[in-house]
PDB file of C-alpha atoms in Angstrom:
ATOM      1  CA  MET A1412     105.342 103.317  94.256  1.00 49.00           C
ATOM      2  CA  SER A1413     104.035 105.993  95.528  1.00 54.00           C
ATOM      3  CA  PRO A1414     103.438 108.745  94.165  1.00 54.00           C
ATOM      4  CA  THR A1415     104.523 112.159  95.558  1.00 54.00           C
ATOM      5  CA  PRO A1416     107.693 112.493  97.439  1.00 54.00           C
ATOM      6  CA  ILE A1417     107.433 112.044 102.001  1.00 53.00           C
ATOM      7  CA  PRO A1418     109.453 115.472 103.014  1.00 52.00           C
ATOM      8  CA  THR A1419     106.190 116.894 100.950  1.00 59.00           C
ATOM      9  CA  ALA A1420     103.888 114.366 102.573  1.00 56.00           C
ATOM     10  CA  ARG A1421     104.600 115.603 105.830  1.00 63.00           C
ATOM     11  CA  CYS A1422     103.808 119.627 105.219  1.00 75.00           C
ATOM     12  CA  ARG A1423     101.413 121.094 107.942  1.00 74.00           C
ATOM     13  CA  ARG A1424      99.078 123.649 106.856  1.00 74.00           C
ATOM     14  CA  PRO A1425      95.880 125.317 108.514  1.00 73.00           C
ATOM     15  CA  ILE A1426      92.385 123.173 109.972  1.00 76.00           C
ATOM     16  CA  ARG A1427      91.612 125.891 108.085  1.00 72.00           C
ATOM     17  CA  LEU A1428      91.672 128.053 104.732  1.00 66.00           C
ATOM     18  CA  GLN A1429      93.517 130.691 105.787  1.00 64.00           C
ATOM     19  CA  ALA A1430      94.570 132.846 102.772  1.00 62.00           C
ATOM     20  CA  GLN A1431      97.968 133.528 103.805  1.00 67.00           C
ATOM     21  CA  PHE A1432      98.668 129.998 103.434  1.00 70.00           C
ATOM     22  CA  PRO A1433      98.443 127.590 101.549  1.00 68.00           C
ATOM     23  CA  SER A1434      95.296 124.524 101.260  1.00 69.00           C
ATOM     24  CA  ALA A1435      97.887 121.172 102.626  1.00 68.00           C
ATOM     25  CA  TYR A1436      98.908 118.449 101.236  1.00 75.00           C
ATOM     26  CA  VAL A1437      96.057 116.279  99.309  1.00 79.00           C
ATOM     27  CA  PRO A1438      97.717 112.637  99.456  1.00 84.00           C
ATOM     28  CA  GLN A1439      97.286 110.691  96.513  1.00 86.00           C
ATOM     29  CA  ARG A1440      96.956 106.158  95.967  1.00 86.00           C
ATOM     30  CA  VAL A1441      97.690 104.135  93.172  1.00 86.00           C
ATOM     31  CA  GLU A1442      96.174 101.218  92.690  1.00 87.00           C
ATOM     32  CA  GLN A1443      97.371  98.948  89.421  1.00 86.00           C
ATOM     33  CA  VAL A1444      93.949  97.588  88.082  1.00 89.00           C
ATOM     34  CA  GLU A1445      93.701  94.515  85.846  1.00 90.00           C
ATOM     35  CA  THR A1446      91.811  95.710  82.282  1.00 92.00           C
ATOM     36  CA  PRO A1447      89.473  93.243  80.749  1.00 92.00           C
ATOM     37  CA  GLY A1448      91.553  92.497  77.516  1.00 89.00           C
ATOM     38  CA  GLY A1449      94.582  91.204  79.942  1.00 84.00           C
ATOM     39  CA  GLY A1450      97.108  93.376  81.482  1.00 86.00           C
ATOM     40  CA  THR A1451      96.770  96.486  84.160  1.00 87.00           C
ATOM     41  CA  LYS A1452      96.769  99.437  84.514  1.00 92.00           C
ATOM     42  CA  ALA A1453      97.164 102.251  87.286  1.00 90.00           C
ATOM     43  CA  VAL A1454      94.646 104.119  88.660  1.00 93.00           C
ATOM     44  CA  VAL A1455      95.306 107.215  90.816  1.00 93.00           C
ATOM     45  CA  SER A1456      93.093 108.575  93.549  1.00 92.00           C
ATOM     46  CA  ASN A1457      93.233 110.974  96.316  1.00 90.00           C
ATOM     47  CA  VAL A1458      92.933 108.986  99.909  1.00 87.00           C
ATOM     48  CA  GLN A1459      89.457 110.697 101.788  1.00 88.00           C
ATOM     49  CA  PRO A1460      89.964 111.888 104.387  1.00 88.00           C
ATOM     50  CA  GLY A1461      92.860 113.581 102.878  1.00 84.00           C
ATOM     51  CA  THR A1462      94.659 114.769 105.669  1.00 85.00           C
ATOM     52  CA  VAL A1463      94.333 114.447 109.444  1.00 88.00           C
ATOM     53  CA  ALA A1464      94.149 116.799 113.347  1.00 90.00           C
ATOM     54  CA  ALA A1465      97.677 117.417 114.910  1.00 89.00           C
ATOM     55  CA  TYR A1466      98.769 119.091 117.359  1.00 92.00           C
ATOM     56  CA  ASP A1467     101.279 121.305 117.063  1.00 90.00           C
ATOM     57  CA  PRO A1468     101.158 124.605 118.958  1.00 92.00           C
ATOM     58  CA  THR A1469     104.740 126.160 117.308  1.00 91.00           C
ATOM     59  CA  ALA A1470     102.768 126.848 113.924  1.00 87.00           C
ATOM     60  CA  PRO A1471     102.409 129.432 112.829  1.00 86.00           C
ATOM     61  CA  TYR A1472      98.767 128.690 111.325  1.00 84.00           C
ATOM     62  CA  ALA A1473      98.024 126.790 114.454  1.00 88.00           C
ATOM     63  CA  ASP A1474      93.961 126.953 115.793  1.00 89.00           C
ATOM     64  CA  GLN A1475      93.300 128.412 118.662  1.00 90.00           C
ATOM     65  CA  SER A1476      93.846 124.325 120.674  1.00 93.00           C
ATOM     66  CA  GLY A1477      97.386 124.147 118.108  1.00 92.00           C
ATOM     67  CA  MET A1478      95.697 122.027 115.797  1.00 92.00           C
ATOM     68  CA  VAL A1479      97.328 122.069 111.975  1.00 90.00           C
ATOM     69  CA  ALA A1480      95.510 119.698 109.354  1.00 88.00           C
ATOM     70  CA  GLU A1481      98.141 116.748 108.243  1.00 86.00           C
ATOM     71  CA  PRO A1482      97.849 115.044 105.737  1.00 85.00           C
ATOM     72  CA  ASN A1483      96.492 111.268 105.706  1.00 86.00           C
ATOM     73  CA  VAL A1484      99.557 109.601 105.588  1.00 85.00           C
ATOM     74  CA  ASN A1485     100.717 106.032 107.310  1.00 85.00           C
ATOM     75  CA  TYR A1486     104.824 106.285 106.474  1.00 85.00           C
ATOM     76  CA  ALA A1487     105.051 101.931 107.570  1.00 91.00           C
ATOM     77  CA  ASN A1488     102.776 101.456 105.183  1.00 88.00           C
ATOM     78  CA  GLU A1489     104.158 103.400 102.475  1.00 84.00           C
ATOM     79  CA  ALA A1490     107.804 101.898 103.162  1.00 90.00           C
ATOM     80  CA  VAL A1491     106.002  98.266 102.343  1.00 93.00           C
ATOM     81  CA  GLN A1492     104.852  99.223  99.414  1.00 86.00           C
ATOM     82  CA  GLN A1493     107.611 100.476  97.852  1.00 89.00           C
ATOM     83  CA  MET A1494     109.263  97.312  99.666  1.00 94.00           C
ATOM     84  CA  THR A1495     106.845  95.430  97.965  1.00 92.00           C
ATOM     85  CA  ALA A1496     106.793  97.317  94.593  1.00 88.00           C
ATOM     86  CA  ARG A1497     110.687  96.354  94.513  1.00 93.00           C
ATOM     87  CA  TYR A1498     110.557  92.558  94.825  1.00 94.00           C
ATOM     88  CA  ASN A1499     107.229  93.039  92.135  1.00 90.00           C
ATOM     89  CA  TYR A1500     109.716  93.925  90.197  1.00 92.00           C
ATOM     90  CA  VAL A1501     113.449  91.756  90.229  1.00 94.00           C
ATOM     91  CA  PHE A1502     110.555  89.203  90.262  1.00 94.00           C
ATOM     92  CA  ASN A1503     108.723  89.961  87.374  1.00 91.00           C
ATOM     93  CA  VAL A1504     113.049  90.909  85.392  1.00 94.00           C
ATOM     94  CA  TYR A1505     113.664  86.810  86.610  1.00 94.00           C
ATOM     95  CA  VAL A1506     110.343  85.276  84.861  1.00 94.00           C
ATOM     96  CA  MET A1507     111.027  87.725  81.368  1.00 94.00           C
ATOM     97  CA  ARG A1508     115.179  86.410  81.953  1.00 95.00           C
ATOM     98  CA  VAL A1509     113.713  82.661  82.220  1.00 95.00           C
ATOM     99  CA  TYR A1510     111.083  82.666  79.342  1.00 93.00           C
ATOM    100  CA  SER A1511     113.631  84.302  77.406  1.00 92.00           C
ATOM    101  CA  ARG A1512     116.243  81.224  78.081  1.00 92.00           C
ATOM    102  CA  MET A1513     113.446  79.235  77.402  1.00 91.00           C
ATOM    103  CA  MET A1514     112.562  80.407  73.676  1.00 90.00           C
ATOM    104  CA  LYS A1515     116.274  80.491  72.844  1.00 88.00           C
ATOM    105  CA  SER A1516     116.629  76.267  74.293  1.00 86.00           C
ATOM    106  CA  LEU A1517     113.546  76.067  72.292  1.00 83.00           C
ATOM    107  CA  VAL A1518     114.957  77.646  68.713  1.00 80.00           C
ATOM    108  CA  ASP A1519     117.982  75.501  69.386  1.00 77.00           C
ATOM    109  CA  VAL A1520     116.782  72.373  69.798  1.00 68.00           C
ATOM    110  CA  GLN A1521     114.315  72.964  66.653  1.00 61.00           C
ATOM    111  CA  THR A1522     116.686  73.920  64.168  1.00 56.00           C
TER     112      THR A1522
END
């Protein structure tokens, strides 16, 4: 799951900090890692580099060459990651249902 909505990720800012404009949005990456005792945990880290230069000469904060800082977000990859997370969730729910049915039938056989 993406930690921040895509509209926020589309905000462009000046390449160099300027007092009248806020700094550019820094995208974050969430990774699921295995824990030593079993299970997993989510680790959040900033994407490096956080911004890339983009050409937008109409922006009021563009530099002399028309460049602005744009968040380093790959929208196609974000969409794939969201779909993968959804399918993983659905699959895990299915596994839990099958496990529950198996345990119920095991209890029915033993009694």
